[in-house]
Short mmCIF file of the N, C-alpha and C atoms (twelve columns), coordinates in Angstrom:
data_MODEL
# 
_entry.id   MODEL 
# 
loop_
_atom_site.group_PDB 
_atom_site.id 
_atom_site.type_symbol 
_atom_site.label_atom_id 
_atom_site.label_alt_id 
_atom_site.label_comp_id 
_atom_site.label_asym_id 
_atom_site.label_seq_id 
_atom_site.Cartn_x 
_atom_site.Cartn_y 
_atom_site.Cartn_z 
_atom_site.pdbx_PDB_model_num 
ATOM 1   N N  . MET A 1   57.809 61.402 -26.442 1 
ATOM 2   C CA . MET A 1   57.473 60.147 -25.812 1 
ATOM 3   C C  . MET A 1   58.531 59.115 -26.189 1 
ATOM 4   N N  . LYS A 2   58.887 58.287 -25.239 1 
ATOM 5   C CA . LYS A 2   59.859 57.225 -25.457 1 
ATOM 6   C C  . LYS A 2   59.151 56.028 -26.089 1 
ATOM 7   N N  . LEU A 3   59.659 55.574 -27.234 1 
ATOM 8   C CA . LEU A 3   59.115 54.412 -27.927 1 
ATOM 9   C C  . LEU A 3   60.021 53.223 -27.635 1 
ATOM 10  N N  . THR A 4   59.481 52.214 -26.998 1 
ATOM 11  C CA . THR A 4   60.316 51.078 -26.609 1 
ATOM 12  C C  . THR A 4   59.934 49.781 -27.311 1 
ATOM 13  N N  . ASP A 5   58.757 49.737 -27.910 1 
ATOM 14  C CA . ASP A 5   58.252 48.469 -28.432 1 
ATOM 15  C C  . ASP A 5   57.723 48.633 -29.861 1 
ATOM 16  N N  . LEU A 6   58.622 48.911 -30.813 1 
ATOM 17  C CA . LEU A 6   58.224 49.049 -32.214 1 
ATOM 18  C C  . LEU A 6   58.615 47.801 -32.993 1 
ATOM 19  N N  . SER A 7   57.680 47.305 -33.794 1 
ATOM 20  C CA . SER A 7   58.030 46.221 -34.707 1 
ATOM 21  C C  . SER A 7   59.050 46.754 -35.712 1 
ATOM 22  N N  . PHE A 8   59.697 45.865 -36.437 1 
ATOM 23  C CA . PHE A 8   60.690 46.292 -37.425 1 
ATOM 24  C C  . PHE A 8   60.071 47.273 -38.418 1 
ATOM 25  N N  . ASP A 9   58.899 46.944 -38.959 1 
ATOM 26  C CA . ASP A 9   58.270 47.813 -39.970 1 
ATOM 27  C C  . ASP A 9   57.914 49.186 -39.398 1 
ATOM 28  N N  . PHE A 10  57.384 49.231 -38.195 1 
ATOM 29  C CA . PHE A 10  57.057 50.526 -37.592 1 
ATOM 30  C C  . PHE A 10  58.327 51.306 -37.245 1 
ATOM 31  N N  . TRP A 11  59.378 50.600 -36.870 1 
ATOM 32  C CA . TRP A 11  60.659 51.248 -36.604 1 
ATOM 33  C C  . TRP A 11  61.207 51.899 -37.864 1 
ATOM 34  N N  . ILE A 12  61.156 51.192 -38.989 1 
ATOM 35  C CA . ILE A 12  61.602 51.757 -40.268 1 
ATOM 36  C C  . ILE A 12  60.806 53.019 -40.582 1 
ATOM 37  N N  . GLU A 13  59.510 52.946 -40.434 1 
ATOM 38  C CA . GLU A 13  58.643 54.105 -40.696 1 
ATOM 39  C C  . GLU A 13  58.990 55.267 -39.762 1 
ATOM 40  N N  . HIS A 14  59.181 54.972 -38.505 1 
ATOM 41  C CA . HIS A 14  59.505 56.011 -37.518 1 
ATOM 42  C C  . HIS A 14  60.831 56.708 -37.853 1 
ATOM 43  N N  . ALA A 15  61.850 55.929 -38.195 1 
ATOM 44  C CA . ALA A 15  63.188 56.490 -38.396 1 
ATOM 45  C C  . ALA A 15  63.386 57.149 -39.757 1 
ATOM 46  N N  . PHE A 16  62.741 56.621 -40.804 1 
ATOM 47  C CA . PHE A 16  63.072 57.069 -42.158 1 
ATOM 48  C C  . PHE A 16  61.961 57.833 -42.886 1 
ATOM 49  N N  . ALA A 17  60.740 57.758 -42.434 1 
ATOM 50  C CA . ALA A 17  59.641 58.407 -43.163 1 
ATOM 51  C C  . ALA A 17  59.529 59.920 -42.984 1 
ATOM 52  N N  . PRO A 18  59.954 60.497 -41.857 1 
ATOM 53  C CA . PRO A 18  59.756 61.944 -41.710 1 
ATOM 54  C C  . PRO A 18  60.394 62.747 -42.847 1 
ATOM 55  N N  . ALA A 19  59.686 63.776 -43.233 1 
ATOM 56  C CA . ALA A 19  60.178 64.645 -44.308 1 
ATOM 57  C C  . ALA A 19  61.466 65.344 -43.889 1 
ATOM 58  N N  . VAL A 20  62.311 65.569 -44.858 1 
ATOM 59  C CA . VAL A 20  63.546 66.327 -44.630 1 
ATOM 60  C C  . VAL A 20  63.199 67.800 -44.739 1 
ATOM 61  N N  . ARG A 21  63.570 68.578 -43.757 1 
ATOM 62  C CA . ARG A 21  63.268 70.006 -43.734 1 
ATOM 63  C C  . ARG A 21  64.469 70.769 -44.279 1 
ATOM 64  N N  . VAL A 22  64.303 71.329 -45.420 1 
ATOM 65  C CA . VAL A 22  65.398 72.087 -46.044 1 
ATOM 66  C C  . VAL A 22  65.612 73.378 -45.266 1 
ATOM 67  N N  . GLY A 23  66.836 73.607 -44.836 1 
ATOM 68  C CA . GLY A 23  67.174 74.833 -44.124 1 
ATOM 69  C C  . GLY A 23  66.729 74.872 -42.676 1 
ATOM 70  N N  . ARG A 24  66.255 73.749 -42.162 1 
ATOM 71  C CA . ARG A 24  65.810 73.693 -40.763 1 
ATOM 72  C C  . ARG A 24  66.373 72.447 -40.103 1 
ATOM 73  N N  . ASN A 25  66.342 72.425 -38.788 1 
ATOM 74  C CA . ASN A 25  66.789 71.241 -38.064 1 
ATOM 75  C C  . ASN A 25  65.894 70.049 -38.367 1 
ATOM 76  N N  . ALA A 26  66.468 68.872 -38.293 1 
ATOM 77  C CA . ALA A 26  65.714 67.638 -38.506 1 
ATOM 78  C C  . ALA A 26  64.665 67.448 -37.418 1 
ATOM 79  N N  . TRP A 27  63.664 66.663 -37.719 1 
ATOM 80  C CA . TRP A 27  62.542 66.412 -36.809 1 
ATOM 81  C C  . TRP A 27  62.993 65.935 -35.434 1 
ATOM 82  N N  . PHE A 28  64.086 65.183 -35.366 1 
ATOM 83  C CA . PHE A 28  64.503 64.608 -34.086 1 
ATOM 84  C C  . PHE A 28  65.127 65.634 -33.150 1 
ATOM 85  N N  . PHE A 29  65.270 66.867 -33.585 1 
ATOM 86  C CA . PHE A 29  65.705 67.937 -32.694 1 
ATOM 87  C C  . PHE A 29  64.517 68.716 -32.113 1 
ATOM 88  N N  . ASP A 30  63.295 68.380 -32.519 1 
ATOM 89  C CA . ASP A 30  62.110 69.024 -31.953 1 
ATOM 90  C C  . ASP A 30  61.958 68.638 -30.483 1 
ATOM 91  N N  . ASP A 31  61.474 69.557 -29.675 1 
ATOM 92  C CA . ASP A 31  61.292 69.284 -28.246 1 
ATOM 93  C C  . ASP A 31  60.250 68.200 -27.972 1 
ATOM 94  N N  . ASP A 32  59.282 68.061 -28.857 1 
ATOM 95  C CA . ASP A 32  58.175 67.134 -28.613 1 
ATOM 96  C C  . ASP A 32  58.211 65.876 -29.485 1 
ATOM 97  N N  . CYS A 33  59.359 65.537 -30.032 1 
ATOM 98  C CA . CYS A 33  59.420 64.366 -30.907 1 
ATOM 99  C C  . CYS A 33  59.445 63.069 -30.097 1 
ATOM 100 N N  . ASP A 34  59.012 61.992 -30.742 1 
ATOM 101 C CA . ASP A 34  59.069 60.665 -30.151 1 
ATOM 102 C C  . ASP A 34  60.459 60.081 -30.382 1 
ATOM 103 N N  . TRP A 35  61.004 59.413 -29.368 1 
ATOM 104 C CA . TRP A 35  62.338 58.831 -29.436 1 
ATOM 105 C C  . TRP A 35  62.253 57.324 -29.323 1 
ATOM 106 N N  . TRP A 36  63.011 56.639 -30.175 1 
ATOM 107 C CA . TRP A 36  63.114 55.190 -30.098 1 
ATOM 108 C C  . TRP A 36  64.150 54.836 -29.040 1 
ATOM 109 N N  . ASP A 37  63.747 54.135 -28.014 1 
ATOM 110 C CA . ASP A 37  64.648 53.782 -26.920 1 
ATOM 111 C C  . ASP A 37  64.321 52.368 -26.434 1 
ATOM 112 N N  . PRO A 38  64.633 51.369 -27.264 1 
ATOM 113 C CA . PRO A 38  64.288 49.994 -26.936 1 
ATOM 114 C C  . PRO A 38  65.357 49.331 -26.076 1 
ATOM 115 N N  . PRO A 39  65.066 48.134 -25.592 1 
ATOM 116 C CA . PRO A 39  66.137 47.347 -24.983 1 
ATOM 117 C C  . PRO A 39  67.231 47.093 -26.031 1 
ATOM 118 N N  . ALA A 40  68.456 46.949 -25.581 1 
ATOM 119 C CA . ALA A 40  69.586 46.787 -26.500 1 
ATOM 120 C C  . ALA A 40  69.398 45.608 -27.446 1 
ATOM 121 N N  . SER A 41  68.873 44.505 -26.970 1 
ATOM 122 C CA . SER A 41  68.716 43.327 -27.837 1 
ATOM 123 C C  . SER A 41  67.743 43.594 -28.986 1 
ATOM 124 N N  . VAL A 42  66.713 44.379 -28.738 1 
ATOM 125 C CA . VAL A 42  65.764 44.736 -29.798 1 
ATOM 126 C C  . VAL A 42  66.441 45.650 -30.817 1 
ATOM 127 N N  . ALA A 43  67.166 46.639 -30.335 1 
ATOM 128 C CA . ALA A 43  67.868 47.561 -31.236 1 
ATOM 129 C C  . ALA A 43  68.859 46.800 -32.103 1 
ATOM 130 N N  . VAL A 44  69.646 45.940 -31.498 1 
ATOM 131 C CA . VAL A 44  70.639 45.165 -32.249 1 
ATOM 132 C C  . VAL A 44  69.942 44.287 -33.283 1 
ATOM 133 N N  . GLY A 45  68.830 43.677 -32.924 1 
ATOM 134 C CA . GLY A 45  68.086 42.849 -33.871 1 
ATOM 135 C C  . GLY A 45  67.569 43.641 -35.056 1 
ATOM 136 N N  . HIS A 46  66.970 44.789 -34.812 1 
ATOM 137 C CA . HIS A 46  66.440 45.627 -35.900 1 
ATOM 138 C C  . HIS A 46  67.572 46.141 -36.790 1 
ATOM 139 N N  . ILE A 47  68.641 46.600 -36.186 1 
ATOM 140 C CA . ILE A 47  69.762 47.138 -36.965 1 
ATOM 141 C C  . ILE A 47  70.402 46.039 -37.809 1 
ATOM 142 N N  . THR A 48  70.558 44.867 -37.236 1 
ATOM 143 C CA . THR A 48  71.113 43.742 -37.983 1 
ATOM 144 C C  . THR A 48  70.243 43.422 -39.189 1 
ATOM 145 N N  . ARG A 49  68.954 43.334 -38.982 1 
ATOM 146 C CA . ARG A 49  68.029 43.031 -40.084 1 
ATOM 147 C C  . ARG A 49  68.092 44.101 -41.168 1 
ATOM 148 N N  . LEU A 50  68.148 45.357 -40.760 1 
ATOM 149 C CA . LEU A 50  68.216 46.446 -41.734 1 
ATOM 150 C C  . LEU A 50  69.479 46.353 -42.581 1 
ATOM 151 N N  . PHE A 51  70.631 46.219 -41.941 1 
ATOM 152 C CA . PHE A 51  71.886 46.232 -42.688 1 
ATOM 153 C C  . PHE A 51  72.152 44.925 -43.440 1 
ATOM 154 N N  . ALA A 52  71.517 43.840 -43.041 1 
ATOM 155 C CA . ALA A 52  71.680 42.578 -43.761 1 
ATOM 156 C C  . ALA A 52  71.034 42.642 -45.137 1 
ATOM 157 N N  . ASP A 53  69.960 43.417 -45.272 1 
ATOM 158 C CA . ASP A 53  69.254 43.529 -46.558 1 
ATOM 159 C C  . ASP A 53  68.498 44.860 -46.586 1 
ATOM 160 N N  . PRO A 54  69.204 45.977 -46.816 1 
ATOM 161 C CA . PRO A 54  68.602 47.297 -46.666 1 
ATOM 162 C C  . PRO A 54  67.656 47.745 -47.782 1 
ATOM 163 N N  . VAL A 55  67.793 47.167 -48.963 1 
ATOM 164 C CA . VAL A 55  67.004 47.678 -50.087 1 
ATOM 165 C C  . VAL A 55  65.500 47.501 -49.891 1 
ATOM 166 N N  . PRO A 56  65.008 46.316 -49.554 1 
ATOM 167 C CA . PRO A 56  63.547 46.199 -49.429 1 
ATOM 168 C C  . PRO A 56  62.906 47.173 -48.436 1 
ATOM 169 N N  . PRO A 57  63.426 47.321 -47.218 1 
ATOM 170 C CA . PRO A 57  62.732 48.237 -46.311 1 
ATOM 171 C C  . PRO A 57  62.932 49.719 -46.630 1 
ATOM 172 N N  . LEU A 58  64.023 50.055 -47.318 1 
ATOM 173 C CA . LEU A 58  64.315 51.477 -47.566 1 
ATOM 174 C C  . LEU A 58  63.997 51.942 -48.982 1 
ATOM 175 N N  . GLN A 59  63.512 51.061 -49.821 1 
ATOM 176 C CA . GLN A 59  63.325 51.399 -51.236 1 
ATOM 177 C C  . GLN A 59  62.344 52.540 -51.484 1 
ATOM 178 N N  . TRP A 60  61.467 52.811 -50.565 1 
ATOM 179 C CA . TRP A 60  60.442 53.843 -50.769 1 
ATOM 180 C C  . TRP A 60  60.884 55.221 -50.306 1 
ATOM 181 N N  . PHE A 61  62.049 55.305 -49.703 1 
ATOM 182 C CA . PHE A 61  62.505 56.571 -49.136 1 
ATOM 183 C C  . PHE A 61  63.554 57.232 -50.021 1 
ATOM 184 N N  . ALA A 62  63.541 58.560 -50.031 1 
ATOM 185 C CA . ALA A 62  64.546 59.330 -50.760 1 
ATOM 186 C C  . ALA A 62  65.888 59.210 -50.043 1 
ATOM 187 N N  . ASP A 63  66.955 59.435 -50.799 1 
ATOM 188 C CA . ASP A 63  68.294 59.377 -50.206 1 
ATOM 189 C C  . ASP A 63  68.424 60.308 -49.002 1 
ATOM 190 N N  . ALA A 64  67.821 61.483 -49.094 1 
ATOM 191 C CA . ALA A 64  67.902 62.437 -47.983 1 
ATOM 192 C C  . ALA A 64  67.180 61.907 -46.743 1 
ATOM 193 N N  . GLN A 65  66.082 61.193 -46.926 1 
ATOM 194 C CA . GLN A 65  65.384 60.604 -45.788 1 
ATOM 195 C C  . GLN A 65  66.218 59.485 -45.156 1 
ATOM 196 N N  . ILE A 66  66.871 58.695 -45.993 1 
ATOM 197 C CA . ILE A 66  67.731 57.627 -45.477 1 
ATOM 198 C C  . ILE A 66  68.884 58.224 -44.685 1 
ATOM 199 N N  . ALA A 67  69.499 59.259 -45.225 1 
ATOM 200 C CA . ALA A 67  70.592 59.927 -44.512 1 
ATOM 201 C C  . ALA A 67  70.105 60.498 -43.184 1 
ATOM 202 N N  . GLN A 68  68.952 61.118 -43.195 1 
ATOM 203 C CA . GLN A 68  68.399 61.687 -41.964 1 
ATOM 204 C C  . GLN A 68  68.100 60.581 -40.952 1 
ATOM 205 N N  . GLY A 69  67.532 59.474 -41.414 1 
ATOM 206 C CA . GLY A 69  67.222 58.367 -40.520 1 
ATOM 207 C C  . GLY A 69  68.474 57.756 -39.906 1 
ATOM 208 N N  . LEU A 70  69.523 57.596 -40.706 1 
ATOM 209 C CA . LEU A 70  70.773 57.053 -40.177 1 
ATOM 210 C C  . LEU A 70  71.405 58.012 -39.172 1 
ATOM 211 N N  . THR A 71  71.287 59.302 -39.434 1 
ATOM 212 C CA . THR A 71  71.783 60.296 -38.478 1 
ATOM 213 C C  . THR A 71  71.020 60.173 -37.162 1 
ATOM 214 N N  . TYR A 72  69.710 60.065 -37.255 1 
ATOM 215 C CA . TYR A 72  68.879 59.909 -36.057 1 
ATOM 216 C C  . TYR A 72  69.301 58.687 -35.248 1 
ATOM 217 N N  . LEU A 73  69.559 57.590 -35.937 1 
ATOM 218 C CA . LEU A 73  69.867 56.346 -35.241 1 
ATOM 219 C C  . LEU A 73  71.279 56.283 -34.671 1 
ATOM 220 N N  . PHE A 74  72.245 56.905 -35.359 1 
ATOM 221 C CA . PHE A 74  73.637 56.653 -35.005 1 
ATOM 222 C C  . PHE A 74  74.474 57.876 -34.637 1 
ATOM 223 N N  . SER A 75  74.005 59.071 -34.883 1 
ATOM 224 C CA . SER A 75  74.800 60.249 -34.569 1 
ATOM 225 C C  . SER A 75  74.689 60.583 -33.087 1 
ATOM 226 N N  . ILE A 76  75.810 60.754 -32.439 1 
ATOM 227 C CA . ILE A 76  75.804 61.111 -31.024 1 
ATOM 228 C C  . ILE A 76  75.122 62.460 -30.802 1 
ATOM 229 N N  . SER A 77  75.231 63.364 -31.773 1 
ATOM 230 C CA . SER A 77  74.582 64.667 -31.610 1 
ATOM 231 C C  . SER A 77  73.066 64.546 -31.685 1 
ATOM 232 N N  . ALA A 78  72.565 63.510 -32.328 1 
ATOM 233 C CA . ALA A 78  71.123 63.325 -32.455 1 
ATOM 234 C C  . ALA A 78  70.553 62.503 -31.303 1 
ATOM 235 N N  . THR A 79  71.248 61.450 -30.903 1 
ATOM 236 C CA . THR A 79  70.681 60.520 -29.921 1 
ATOM 237 C C  . THR A 79  71.371 60.549 -28.574 1 
ATOM 238 N N  . GLY A 80  72.494 61.210 -28.489 1 
ATOM 239 C CA . GLY A 80  73.230 61.202 -27.236 1 
ATOM 240 C C  . GLY A 80  74.097 59.973 -27.063 1 
ATOM 241 N N  . GLY A 81  74.114 59.131 -28.055 1 
ATOM 242 C CA . GLY A 81  74.927 57.913 -28.001 1 
ATOM 243 C C  . GLY A 81  74.182 56.784 -27.315 1 
ATOM 244 N N  . LYS A 82  74.243 55.640 -27.883 1 
ATOM 245 C CA . LYS A 82  73.587 54.458 -27.325 1 
ATOM 246 C C  . LYS A 82  74.628 53.367 -27.139 1 
ATOM 247 N N  . ASP A 83  74.423 52.534 -26.151 1 
ATOM 248 C CA . ASP A 83  75.373 51.460 -25.886 1 
ATOM 249 C C  . ASP A 83  74.848 50.101 -26.351 1 
ATOM 250 N N  . TRP A 84  74.048 50.103 -27.389 1 
ATOM 251 C CA . TRP A 84  73.416 48.870 -27.847 1 
ATOM 252 C C  . TRP A 84  74.428 47.763 -28.133 1 
ATOM 253 N N  . LEU A 85  75.532 48.105 -28.794 1 
ATOM 254 C CA . LEU A 85  76.493 47.076 -29.176 1 
ATOM 255 C C  . LEU A 85  77.437 46.681 -28.049 1 
ATOM 256 N N  . SER A 86  77.472 47.447 -27.001 1 
ATOM 257 C CA . SER A 86  78.350 47.094 -25.883 1 
ATOM 258 C C  . SER A 86  77.572 46.573 -24.680 1 
ATOM 259 N N  . ASP A 87  76.267 46.466 -24.811 1 
ATOM 260 C CA . ASP A 87  75.444 46.018 -23.693 1 
ATOM 261 C C  . ASP A 87  75.680 44.534 -23.414 1 
ATOM 262 N N  . PRO A 88  76.194 44.190 -22.235 1 
ATOM 263 C CA . PRO A 88  76.482 42.791 -21.932 1 
ATOM 264 C C  . PRO A 88  75.231 41.927 -21.793 1 
ATOM 265 N N  . GLY A 89  74.068 42.551 -21.700 1 
ATOM 266 C CA . GLY A 89  72.820 41.798 -21.626 1 
ATOM 267 C C  . GLY A 89  72.390 41.218 -22.963 1 
ATOM 268 N N  . THR A 90  72.988 41.685 -24.030 1 
ATOM 269 C CA . THR A 90  72.717 41.154 -25.372 1 
ATOM 270 C C  . THR A 90  73.811 40.150 -25.685 1 
ATOM 271 N N  . PRO A 91  73.446 38.943 -26.092 1 
ATOM 272 C CA . PRO A 91  74.466 37.931 -26.373 1 
ATOM 273 C C  . PRO A 91  75.521 38.433 -27.361 1 
ATOM 274 N N  . LEU A 92  76.768 38.078 -27.069 1 
ATOM 275 C CA . LEU A 92  77.878 38.519 -27.906 1 
ATOM 276 C C  . LEU A 92  77.682 38.132 -29.364 1 
ATOM 277 N N  . GLU A 93  77.205 36.937 -29.631 1 
ATOM 278 C CA . GLU A 93  77.017 36.501 -31.023 1 
ATOM 279 C C  . GLU A 93  76.007 37.389 -31.753 1 
ATOM 280 N N  . GLN A 94  74.975 37.825 -31.061 1 
ATOM 281 C CA . GLN A 94  73.988 38.733 -31.661 1 
ATOM 282 C C  . GLN A 94  74.636 40.089 -31.977 1 
ATOM 283 N N  . ARG A 95  75.470 40.576 -31.086 1 
ATOM 284 C CA . ARG A 95  76.153 41.859 -31.315 1 
ATOM 285 C C  . ARG A 95  77.164 41.740 -32.456 1 
ATOM 286 N N  . LEU A 96  77.875 40.628 -32.520 1 
ATOM 287 C CA . LEU A 96  78.832 40.415 -33.611 1 
ATOM 288 C C  . LEU A 96  78.121 40.283 -34.952 1 
ATOM 289 N N  . ALA A 97  76.971 39.637 -34.970 1 
ATOM 290 C CA . ALA A 97  76.190 39.526 -36.208 1 
ATOM 291 C C  . ALA A 97  75.768 40.903 -36.694 1 
ATOM 292 N N  . CYS A 98  75.458 41.790 -35.770 1 
ATOM 293 C CA . CYS A 98  75.097 43.163 -36.136 1 
ATOM 294 C C  . CYS A 98  76.269 43.862 -36.797 1 
ATOM 295 N N  . VAL A 99  77.436 43.739 -36.207 1 
ATOM 296 C CA . VAL A 99  78.618 44.364 -36.772 1 
ATOM 297 C C  . VAL A 99  78.925 43.789 -38.163 1 
ATOM 298 N N  . ARG A 100 78.787 42.479 -38.308 1 
ATOM 299 C CA . ARG A 100 79.049 41.845 -39.606 1 
ATOM 300 C C  . ARG A 100 78.049 42.279 -40.670 1 
ATOM 301 N N  . SER A 101 76.832 42.572 -40.258 1 
ATOM 302 C CA . SER A 101 75.811 42.945 -41.245 1 
ATOM 303 C C  . SER A 101 76.125 44.282 -41.869 1 
# 
């Protein structure tokens, strides 16, 4: 199912909470997994907030879960690539703030 409207906290839980499967593909390669596919401005906002201060939202997750979550969010092999930062519908200043974060 496509997830388009997740709050920041639910997004963190969705991306980073799944268990890491040793010796198996990550959860996001399952045929029936839920995918985060928000409007670009929402994605840029969540990513900016995460990278501006990552410790509080990620402190409860193991390093392997954080790595898996970042792979899910940013690896072209996992997501097929997203154009969140190049979307002209998102104000340039918001996109630049994301890059700076």
